PDB file of C-alpha atoms in Angstrom:
ATOM      1  CA  ARG A   1      -6.012  27.999 -11.831  1.00 74.00           C
ATOM      2  CA  GLN A   2      -9.457  28.994 -10.512  1.00 79.00           C
ATOM      3  CA  ILE A   3      -9.712  31.882 -12.984  1.00 76.00           C
ATOM      4  CA  LEU A   4      -9.035  29.551 -15.893  1.00 78.00           C
ATOM      5  CA  ASP A   5     -11.371  26.851 -14.552  1.00 82.00           C
ATOM      6  CA  ASP A   6     -14.226  29.374 -14.211  1.00 81.00           C
ATOM      7  CA  GLU A   7     -13.844  30.638 -17.772  1.00 80.00           C
ATOM      8  CA  LEU A   8     -13.604  27.134 -19.196  1.00 81.00           C
ATOM      9  CA  ALA A   9     -16.743  26.116 -17.302  1.00 83.00           C
ATOM     10  CA  HIS A  10     -18.696  28.973 -18.907  1.00 79.00           C
ATOM     11  CA  LEU A  11     -17.367  27.979 -22.323  1.00 77.00           C
ATOM     12  CA  GLY A  12     -18.080  24.296 -21.787  1.00 81.00           C
ATOM     13  CA  ILE A  13     -14.470  23.362 -22.585  1.00 83.00           C
ATOM     14  CA  SER A  14     -12.417  20.906 -20.567  1.00 86.00           C
ATOM     15  CA  LEU A  15      -8.996  21.873 -19.231  1.00 85.00           C
ATOM     16  CA  LYS A  16      -7.370  19.111 -21.272  1.00 86.00           C
ATOM     17  CA  GLU A  17      -8.944  20.413 -24.496  1.00 85.00           C
ATOM     18  CA  ALA A  18      -7.997  24.005 -23.713  1.00 86.00           C
ATOM     19  CA  GLU A  19      -4.421  23.059 -22.833  1.00 87.00           C
ATOM     20  CA  LYS A  20      -3.854  21.604 -26.315  1.00 88.00           C
ATOM     21  CA  HIS A  21      -4.702  24.965 -27.880  1.00 86.00           C
ATOM     22  CA  LEU A  22      -3.372  27.426 -25.309  1.00 88.00           C
ATOM     23  CA  LEU A  23       0.153  26.085 -24.757  1.00 90.00           C
ATOM     24  CA  PRO A  24       1.258  26.395 -28.400  1.00 89.00           C
ATOM     25  CA  ARG A  25      -0.681  29.657 -28.771  1.00 87.00           C
ATOM     26  CA  TYR A  26       1.358  31.313 -26.006  1.00 87.00           C
ATOM     27  CA  ASN A  27       4.577  29.328 -26.536  1.00 88.00           C
ATOM     28  CA  PHE A  28       4.507  27.457 -23.232  1.00 89.00           C
ATOM     29  CA  ASN A  29       5.599  23.889 -22.598  1.00 89.00           C
ATOM     30  CA  GLU A  30       3.818  23.311 -19.288  1.00 89.00           C
ATOM     31  CA  LEU A  31       0.387  24.175 -17.928  1.00 88.00           C
ATOM     32  CA  GLU A  32       1.990  25.727 -14.828  1.00 89.00           C
ATOM     33  CA  GLU A  33       3.698  28.311 -17.025  1.00 89.00           C
ATOM     34  CA  LEU A  34       0.369  29.274 -18.557  1.00 85.00           C
ATOM     35  CA  LEU A  35      -1.314  29.543 -15.152  1.00 85.00           C
ATOM     36  CA  ALA A  36       1.498  31.748 -13.840  1.00 87.00           C
ATOM     37  CA  ALA A  37       1.143  34.053 -16.847  1.00 86.00           C
ATOM     38  CA  ILE A  38      -2.616  34.345 -16.309  1.00 83.00           C
ATOM     39  CA  GLY A  39      -2.216  34.983 -12.584  1.00 81.00           C
ATOM     40  CA  GLY A  40       0.494  37.566 -13.198  1.00 81.00           C
ATOM     41  CA  GLY A  41      -1.592  39.447 -15.738  1.00 81.00           C
ATOM     42  CA  ASP A  42       0.731  38.695 -18.664  1.00 84.00           C
ATOM     43  CA  ILE A  43      -2.147  37.112 -20.576  1.00 82.00           C
ATOM     44  CA  ARG A  44      -5.339  39.119 -20.956  1.00 82.00           C
ATOM     45  CA  LEU A  45      -8.272  36.939 -20.029  1.00 80.00           C
ATOM     46  CA  ASN A  46     -10.669  38.308 -22.641  1.00 81.00           C
ATOM     47  CA  GLN A  47      -8.151  37.663 -25.428  1.00 82.00           C
ATOM     48  CA  MET A  48      -7.642  34.089 -24.244  1.00 85.00           C
ATOM     49  CA  VAL A  49     -11.416  33.533 -24.132  1.00 83.00           C
ATOM     50  CA  ASN A  50     -11.865  34.968 -27.628  1.00 82.00           C
ATOM     51  CA  PHE A  51      -9.113  32.687 -28.913  1.00 84.00           C
ATOM     52  CA  LEU A  52     -10.724  29.591 -27.397  1.00 83.00           C
ATOM     53  CA  GLN A  53     -14.116  30.575 -28.785  1.00 79.00           C
ATOM     54  CA  SER A  54     -12.645  30.897 -32.259  1.00 78.00           C
ATOM     55  CA  GLN A  55     -10.988  27.491 -31.928  1.00 77.00           C
ATOM     56  CA  PHE A  56     -14.094  25.714 -30.725  1.00 74.00           C
ATOM     57  CA  ASN A  57     -16.524  27.768 -32.826  1.00 66.00           C
ATOM     58  CA  LYS A  58     -18.622  28.711 -29.814  1.00 57.00           C
ATOM     59  CA  PRO A  59     -20.610  31.944 -29.467  1.00 58.00           C
ATOM     60  CA  SER A  60     -19.167  34.533 -27.117  1.00 59.00           C
ATOM     61  CA  ALA A  61     -20.583  34.990 -23.625  1.00 61.00           C
ATOM     62  CA  GLU A  62     -22.154  38.261 -24.779  1.00 64.00           C
ATOM     63  CA  GLU A  63     -23.825  36.483 -27.697  1.00 65.00           C
ATOM     64  CA  GLN A  64     -25.064  33.727 -25.406  1.00 64.00           C
ATOM     65  CA  ASP A  65     -26.429  36.328 -22.962  1.00 65.00           C
ATOM     66  CA  ALA A  66     -28.216  38.176 -25.757  1.00 66.00           C
ATOM     67  CA  ALA A  67     -29.704  34.952 -27.120  1.00 65.00           C
ATOM     68  CA  ALA A  68     -30.884  33.815 -23.679  1.00 64.00           C
ATOM     69  CA  LEU A  69     -32.438  37.206 -22.969  1.00 63.00           C
ATOM     70  CA  LYS A  70     -34.179  37.360 -26.344  1.00 68.00           C
ATOM     71  CA  GLN A  71     -35.615  33.890 -25.858  1.00 64.00           C
ATOM     72  CA  LEU A  72     -36.839  34.754 -22.367  1.00 59.00           C
ATOM     73  CA  GLN A  73     -38.500  38.002 -23.468  1.00 59.00           C
ATOM     74  CA  GLN A  74     -40.316  36.170 -26.262  1.00 61.00           C
ATOM     75  CA  LYS A  75     -41.932  33.812 -23.767  1.00 60.00           C
ATOM     76  CA  THR A  76     -45.084  34.740 -21.895  1.00 60.00           C
ATOM     77  CA  TYR A  77     -45.853  32.699 -18.823  1.00 58.00           C
ATOM     78  CA  ALA A  78     -49.343  32.335 -17.389  1.00 56.00           C
ATOM     79  CA  PRO A  79     -49.420  32.906 -13.623  1.00 52.00           C
ATOM     80  CA  GLN A  80     -50.096  29.897 -11.442  1.00 46.00           C
ATOM     81  CA  ASN A  81     -53.365  29.781  -9.485  1.00 43.00           C
ATOM     82  CA  ARG A  82     -54.507  32.952 -11.198  1.00 42.00           C
ATOM     83  CA  ARG A  83     -58.028  34.014 -10.317  1.00 39.00           C
ATOM     84  CA  LYS A  84     -60.141  36.722 -11.875  1.00 40.00           C
ATOM     85  CA  ASP A  85     -61.493  39.693  -9.947  1.00 40.00           C
ATOM     86  CA  ASP A  86     -63.104  42.870 -11.245  1.00 38.00           C
ATOM     87  CA  GLY A  87     -61.357  44.962  -8.580  1.00 49.00           C
ATOM     88  CA  ARG A  88     -57.710  44.534  -7.646  1.00 68.00           C
ATOM     89  CA  VAL A  89     -57.967  47.024  -4.777  1.00 77.00           C
ATOM     90  CA  VAL A  90     -60.755  47.762  -2.305  1.00 78.00           C
ATOM     91  CA  VAL A  91     -60.815  51.408  -1.162  1.00 76.00           C
ATOM     92  CA  GLU A  92     -62.831  52.170   1.935  1.00 70.00           C
ATOM     93  CA  GLY A  93     -65.669  54.722   1.877  1.00 64.00           C
ATOM     94  CA  VAL A  94     -65.429  56.010  -1.695  1.00 64.00           C
ATOM     95  CA  GLY A  95     -67.892  53.838  -3.598  1.00 60.00           C
ATOM     96  CA  ASN A  96     -66.873  52.988  -7.159  1.00 64.00           C
ATOM     97  CA  LEU A  97     -64.342  55.773  -7.600  1.00 73.00           C
ATOM     98  CA  MET A  98     -61.676  54.849 -10.162  1.00 84.00           C
ATOM     99  CA  HIS A  99     -58.272  53.859  -8.822  1.00 85.00           C
ATOM    100  CA  HIS A 100     -54.835  53.243 -10.296  1.00 88.00           C
ATOM    101  CA  ILE A 101     -51.463  51.953  -9.140  1.00 88.00           C
ATOM    102  CA  ALA A 102     -48.980  54.721  -8.304  1.00 90.00           C
ATOM    103  CA  ARG A 103     -45.873  54.768 -10.488  1.00 87.00           C
ATOM    104  CA  CYS A 104     -43.621  56.104  -7.747  1.00 89.00           C
ATOM    105  CA  CYS A 105     -43.653  52.980  -5.549  1.00 90.00           C
ATOM    106  CA  GLN A 106     -45.388  50.332  -7.705  1.00 88.00           C
ATOM    107  CA  PRO A 107     -47.164  48.249  -5.025  1.00 90.00           C
ATOM    108  CA  ILE A 108     -47.978  44.595  -5.657  1.00 88.00           C
ATOM    109  CA  PRO A 109     -50.338  42.227  -3.802  1.00 86.00           C
ATOM    110  CA  GLY A 110     -48.903  41.585  -0.362  1.00 86.00           C
ATOM    111  CA  ASP A 111     -47.624  45.140   0.131  1.00 90.00           C
ATOM    112  CA  GLU A 112     -49.406  47.267   2.719  1.00 91.00           C
ATOM    113  CA  ILE A 113     -51.205  49.963   0.714  1.00 92.00           C
ATOM    114  CA  VAL A 114     -52.885  53.351   1.192  1.00 94.00           C
ATOM    115  CA  GLY A 115     -55.074  55.372  -1.184  1.00 93.00           C
ATOM    116  CA  PHE A 116     -54.787  59.065  -2.060  1.00 94.00           C
ATOM    117  CA  ILE A 117     -57.693  60.947  -3.684  1.00 92.00           C
ATOM    118  CA  THR A 118     -56.250  62.864  -6.644  1.00 92.00           C
ATOM    119  CA  GLN A 119     -57.771  65.737  -8.584  1.00 88.00           C
ATOM    120  CA  GLY A 120     -59.434  64.256 -11.649  1.00 84.00           C
ATOM    121  CA  ARG A 121     -57.642  60.875 -11.728  1.00 85.00           C
ATOM    122  CA  GLY A 122     -59.482  59.007  -9.020  1.00 89.00           C
ATOM    123  CA  ILE A 123     -57.465  57.322  -6.291  1.00 91.00           C
ATOM    124  CA  SER A 124     -53.774  56.575  -6.576  1.00 92.00           C
ATOM    125  CA  VAL A 125     -52.771  53.464  -4.633  1.00 92.00           C
ATOM    126  CA  HIS A 126     -49.376  53.653  -2.905  1.00 94.00           C
ATOM    127  CA  ARG A 127     -47.232  51.440  -0.738  1.00 93.00           C
ATOM    128  CA  ALA A 128     -47.689  52.497   2.872  1.00 94.00           C
ATOM    129  CA  ASP A 129     -43.962  53.290   3.139  1.00 93.00           C
ATOM    130  CA  CYS A 130     -43.858  55.315  -0.096  1.00 93.00           C
ATOM    131  CA  GLU A 131     -41.837  58.541   0.213  1.00 92.00           C
ATOM    132  CA  GLN A 132     -44.112  60.328  -2.248  1.00 93.00           C
ATOM    133  CA  LEU A 133     -47.152  59.312  -0.191  1.00 95.00           C
ATOM    134  CA  ALA A 134     -45.541  60.799   2.922  1.00 94.00           C
ATOM    135  CA  GLU A 135     -45.136  64.070   1.038  1.00 94.00           C
ATOM    136  CA  LEU A 136     -48.782  63.987  -0.117  1.00 94.00           C
ATOM    137  CA  ARG A 137     -49.952  63.173   3.401  1.00 94.00           C
ATOM    138  CA  SER A 138     -48.121  66.174   4.841  1.00 94.00           C
ATOM    139  CA  HIS A 139     -49.832  68.560   2.408  1.00 92.00           C
ATOM    140  CA  ALA A 140     -53.321  67.017   2.171  1.00 93.00           C
ATOM    141  CA  PRO A 141     -53.977  64.513   4.974  1.00 94.00           C
ATOM    142  CA  GLU A 142     -57.727  64.708   4.364  1.00 92.00           C
ATOM    143  CA  ARG A 143     -57.264  62.977   0.988  1.00 92.00           C
ATOM    144  CA  ILE A 144     -55.727  59.847   2.503  1.00 93.00           C
ATOM    145  CA  VAL A 145     -58.055  56.810   2.473  1.00 92.00           C
ATOM    146  CA  GLU A 146     -57.695  53.227   3.625  1.00 90.00           C
ATOM    147  CA  ALA A 147     -57.115  50.590   0.953  1.00 89.00           C
ATOM    148  CA  VAL A 148     -56.620  46.826   0.889  1.00 88.00           C
ATOM    149  CA  TRP A 149     -56.024  44.247  -1.807  1.00 86.00           C
ATOM    150  CA  GLY A 150     -58.999  42.278  -3.090  1.00 78.00           C
ATOM    151  CA  GLU A 151     -59.210  38.604  -2.196  1.00 69.00           C
ATOM    152  CA  SER A 152     -58.295  37.663  -5.757  1.00 59.00           C
ATOM    153  CA  TYR A 153     -56.800  39.469  -8.712  1.00 56.00           C
ATOM    154  CA  SER A 154     -55.965  38.904 -12.362  1.00 55.00           C
ATOM    155  CA  ALA A 155     -53.618  41.721 -13.323  1.00 63.00           C
ATOM    156  CA  GLY A 156     -49.858  41.322 -13.483  1.00 75.00           C
ATOM    157  CA  TYR A 157     -47.805  44.069 -11.863  1.00 83.00           C
ATOM    158  CA  SER A 158     -44.645  45.444 -13.423  1.00 85.00           C
ATOM    159  CA  LEU A 159     -41.749  46.395 -11.194  1.00 89.00           C
ATOM    160  CA  VAL A 160     -38.011  46.894 -11.473  1.00 91.00           C
ATOM    161  CA  VAL A 161     -35.432  44.637  -9.857  1.00 94.00           C
ATOM    162  CA  ARG A 162     -31.815  45.805  -9.684  1.00 94.00           C
ATOM    163  CA  VAL A 163     -29.008  43.261  -9.556  1.00 94.00           C
ATOM    164  CA  GLN A 164     -25.530  44.447  -8.543  1.00 93.00           C
ATOM    165  CA  ALA A 165     -22.839  41.922  -9.419  1.00 91.00           C
ATOM    166  CA  ASN A 166     -19.176  41.482 -10.155  1.00 89.00           C
ATOM    167  CA  ASP A 167     -18.906  41.671 -13.920  1.00 81.00           C
ATOM    168  CA  ARG A 168     -18.162  38.326 -15.541  1.00 81.00           C
ATOM    169  CA  SER A 169     -19.005  36.440 -18.686  1.00 77.00           C
ATOM    170  CA  GLY A 170     -22.239  34.489 -18.492  1.00 80.00           C
ATOM    171  CA  LEU A 171     -23.710  36.559 -15.649  1.00 84.00           C
ATOM    172  CA  LEU A 172     -26.818  37.691 -17.517  1.00 84.00           C
ATOM    173  CA  ARG A 173     -27.352  34.164 -18.800  1.00 83.00           C
ATOM    174  CA  ASP A 174     -27.310  32.785 -15.251  1.00 89.00           C
ATOM    175  CA  ILE A 175     -29.825  35.421 -14.141  1.00 90.00           C
ATOM    176  CA  THR A 176     -32.216  34.855 -17.037  1.00 87.00           C
ATOM    177  CA  THR A 177     -32.100  31.107 -16.396  1.00 88.00           C
ATOM    178  CA  ILE A 178     -33.505  31.679 -12.894  1.00 91.00           C
ATOM    179  CA  LEU A 179     -36.281  33.918 -14.226  1.00 90.00           C
ATOM    180  CA  ALA A 180     -37.173  31.331 -16.859  1.00 87.00           C
ATOM    181  CA  ASN A 181     -37.282  28.547 -14.277  1.00 88.00           C
ATOM    182  CA  GLU A 182     -39.567  30.694 -12.099  1.00 88.00           C
ATOM    183  CA  LYS A 183     -41.746  31.466 -15.153  1.00 86.00           C
ATOM    184  CA  VAL A 184     -41.350  35.205 -14.621  1.00 88.00           C
ATOM    185  CA  ASN A 185     -42.189  37.437 -17.584  1.00 87.00           C
ATOM    186  CA  VAL A 186     -39.342  39.820 -18.451  1.00 87.00           C
ATOM    187  CA  LEU A 187     -40.558  43.093 -19.952  1.00 86.00           C
ATOM    188  CA  GLY A 188     -37.195  44.813 -20.317  1.00 85.00           C
ATOM    189  CA  VAL A 189     -33.530  44.732 -19.304  1.00 84.00           C
ATOM    190  CA  ALA A 190     -30.999  47.555 -19.023  1.00 83.00           C
ATOM    191  CA  SER A 191     -27.432  46.614 -18.144  1.00 77.00           C
ATOM    192  CA  ARG A 192     -24.174  48.490 -18.073  1.00 74.00           C
ATOM    193  CA  SER A 193     -20.650  47.755 -16.929  1.00 68.00           C
ATOM    194  CA  ASP A 194     -18.577  49.878 -14.557  1.00 65.00           C
ATOM    195  CA  ILE A 195     -15.107  49.070 -15.892  1.00 59.00           C
ATOM    196  CA  LYS A 196     -13.300  50.847 -13.055  1.00 65.00           C
ATOM    197  CA  GLN A 197     -15.183  49.034 -10.288  1.00 68.00           C
ATOM    198  CA  GLN A 198     -15.784  45.866 -12.370  1.00 74.00           C
ATOM    199  CA  ILE A 199     -19.423  45.986 -11.245  1.00 80.00           C
ATOM    200  CA  ALA A 200     -22.348  45.196 -13.535  1.00 77.00           C
ATOM    201  CA  PRO A 201     -25.649  46.851 -12.469  1.00 86.00           C
ATOM    202  CA  ILE A 202     -28.597  45.203 -14.220  1.00 89.00           C
ATOM    203  CA  ASP A 203     -32.113  46.690 -14.062  1.00 91.00           C
ATOM    204  CA  MET A 204     -34.867  44.276 -15.070  1.00 90.00           C
ATOM    205  CA  THR A 205     -38.532  45.140 -15.483  1.00 90.00           C
ATOM    206  CA  ILE A 206     -40.460  41.986 -14.633  1.00 90.00           C
ATOM    207  CA  GLU A 207     -44.101  41.023 -14.206  1.00 89.00           C
ATOM    208  CA  ILE A 208     -44.992  39.813 -10.717  1.00 86.00           C
ATOM    209  CA  TYR A 209     -48.346  38.697  -9.305  1.00 81.00           C
ATOM    210  CA  ASN A 210     -47.675  38.796  -5.568  1.00 84.00           C
ATOM    211  CA  LEU A 211     -45.073  39.506  -2.920  1.00 87.00           C
ATOM    212  CA  GLN A 212     -44.366  35.825  -2.246  1.00 88.00           C
ATOM    213  CA  VAL A 213     -43.199  35.211  -5.822  1.00 89.00           C
ATOM    214  CA  LEU A 214     -41.016  38.316  -5.691  1.00 92.00           C
ATOM    215  CA  GLY A 215     -39.378  37.162  -2.461  1.00 93.00           C
ATOM    216  CA  ARG A 216     -38.590  33.762  -3.926  1.00 94.00           C
ATOM    217  CA  VAL A 217     -37.111  35.262  -7.092  1.00 95.00           C
ATOM    218  CA  LEU A 218     -34.935  37.731  -5.176  1.00 96.00           C
ATOM    219  CA  GLY A 219     -33.733  34.958  -2.885  1.00 96.00           C
ATOM    220  CA  LYS A 220     -32.548  32.882  -5.834  1.00 96.00           C
ATOM    221  CA  LEU A 221     -30.972  35.853  -7.603  1.00 96.00           C
ATOM    222  CA  ASN A 222     -28.960  36.641  -4.478  1.00 96.00           C
ATOM    223  CA  GLN A 223     -27.556  33.098  -4.587  1.00 95.00           C
ATOM    224  CA  VAL A 224     -26.107  33.488  -8.093  1.00 94.00           C
ATOM    225  CA  PRO A 225     -22.279  33.443  -8.018  1.00 92.00           C
ATOM    226  CA  ASP A 226     -20.791  36.976  -8.125  1.00 92.00           C
ATOM    227  CA  VAL A 227     -24.136  38.658  -7.356  1.00 94.00           C
ATOM    228  CA  ILE A 228     -23.576  41.232  -4.617  1.00 94.00           C
ATOM    229  CA  ASP A 229     -27.180  42.288  -4.129  1.00 95.00           C
ATOM    230  CA  ALA A 230     -30.565  41.847  -5.819  1.00 96.00           C
ATOM    231  CA  ARG A 231     -33.451  44.008  -4.678  1.00 94.00           C
ATOM    232  CA  ARG A 232     -36.682  45.628  -5.759  1.00 93.00           C
ATOM    233  CA  LEU A 233     -36.595  49.292  -6.764  1.00 88.00           C
ATOM    234  CA  HIS A 234     -39.402  51.640  -5.798  1.00 72.00           C
ATOM    235  CA  GLY A 235     -40.073  52.882  -9.337  1.00 54.00           C
ATOM    236  CA  GLY A 236     -41.797  51.012 -12.157  1.00 46.00           C
ATOM    237  CA  VAL A 237     -44.637  51.196 -14.654  1.00 41.00           C
ATOM    238  CA  ASN A 238     -48.348  50.679 -14.456  1.00 40.00           C
ATOM    239  CA  PRO A 239     -49.772  47.170 -14.048  1.00 41.00           C
ATOM    240  CA  ARG A 240     -50.577  45.264 -17.195  1.00 43.00           C
ATOM    241  CA  GLN A 241     -54.289  44.865 -17.780  1.00 37.00           C
TER     242      GLN A 241
END
């Protein structure tokens, strides 16, 4: 019964409406017979959902997910309380030497950071717990410099969030709804489905302005039904200018 209720909720169809179509479709007289067939695996859930969608002329869950994602990616949200600053990062003792955000760990305001003097590319700014930084430190400790975030900043920082979830219809739509409500810019999404494990890993590249916003977004993503874990990945791309 719960399986059927969940699918009907995603489709926006009442049980009474569905019953009128499903009982004659599968040659049952009573709802209990239909529920037993679903629970016993005699009726494939995806076929039942496709049938209901055709009867009620509703887009599939995949089509709804794609539409929600497209709409979200077309929106660009302005950050709240955004202030302008010529320098996002202050590096101690090196004057006006150019600096850039390291791709390997993609720090954002709020992360503890450390600078590394590169050859010809100025200073790369890493998270203090970056594995690549530890490797650089072991080979050239003299190139390590202290770095802190400026008091204000205007650049958005791109990072990747991975969501591990039990695969179900409407999952991506639920996730994108949270991002839209939080006014988070989505720069890209890569999702795949592990049929054997019935797990759906979703990697989303999003634009974040500080660690507090990221924490709030991850907290809400972890509350989505069927989400097993949502966390920030170390990799990413350079900050948007």
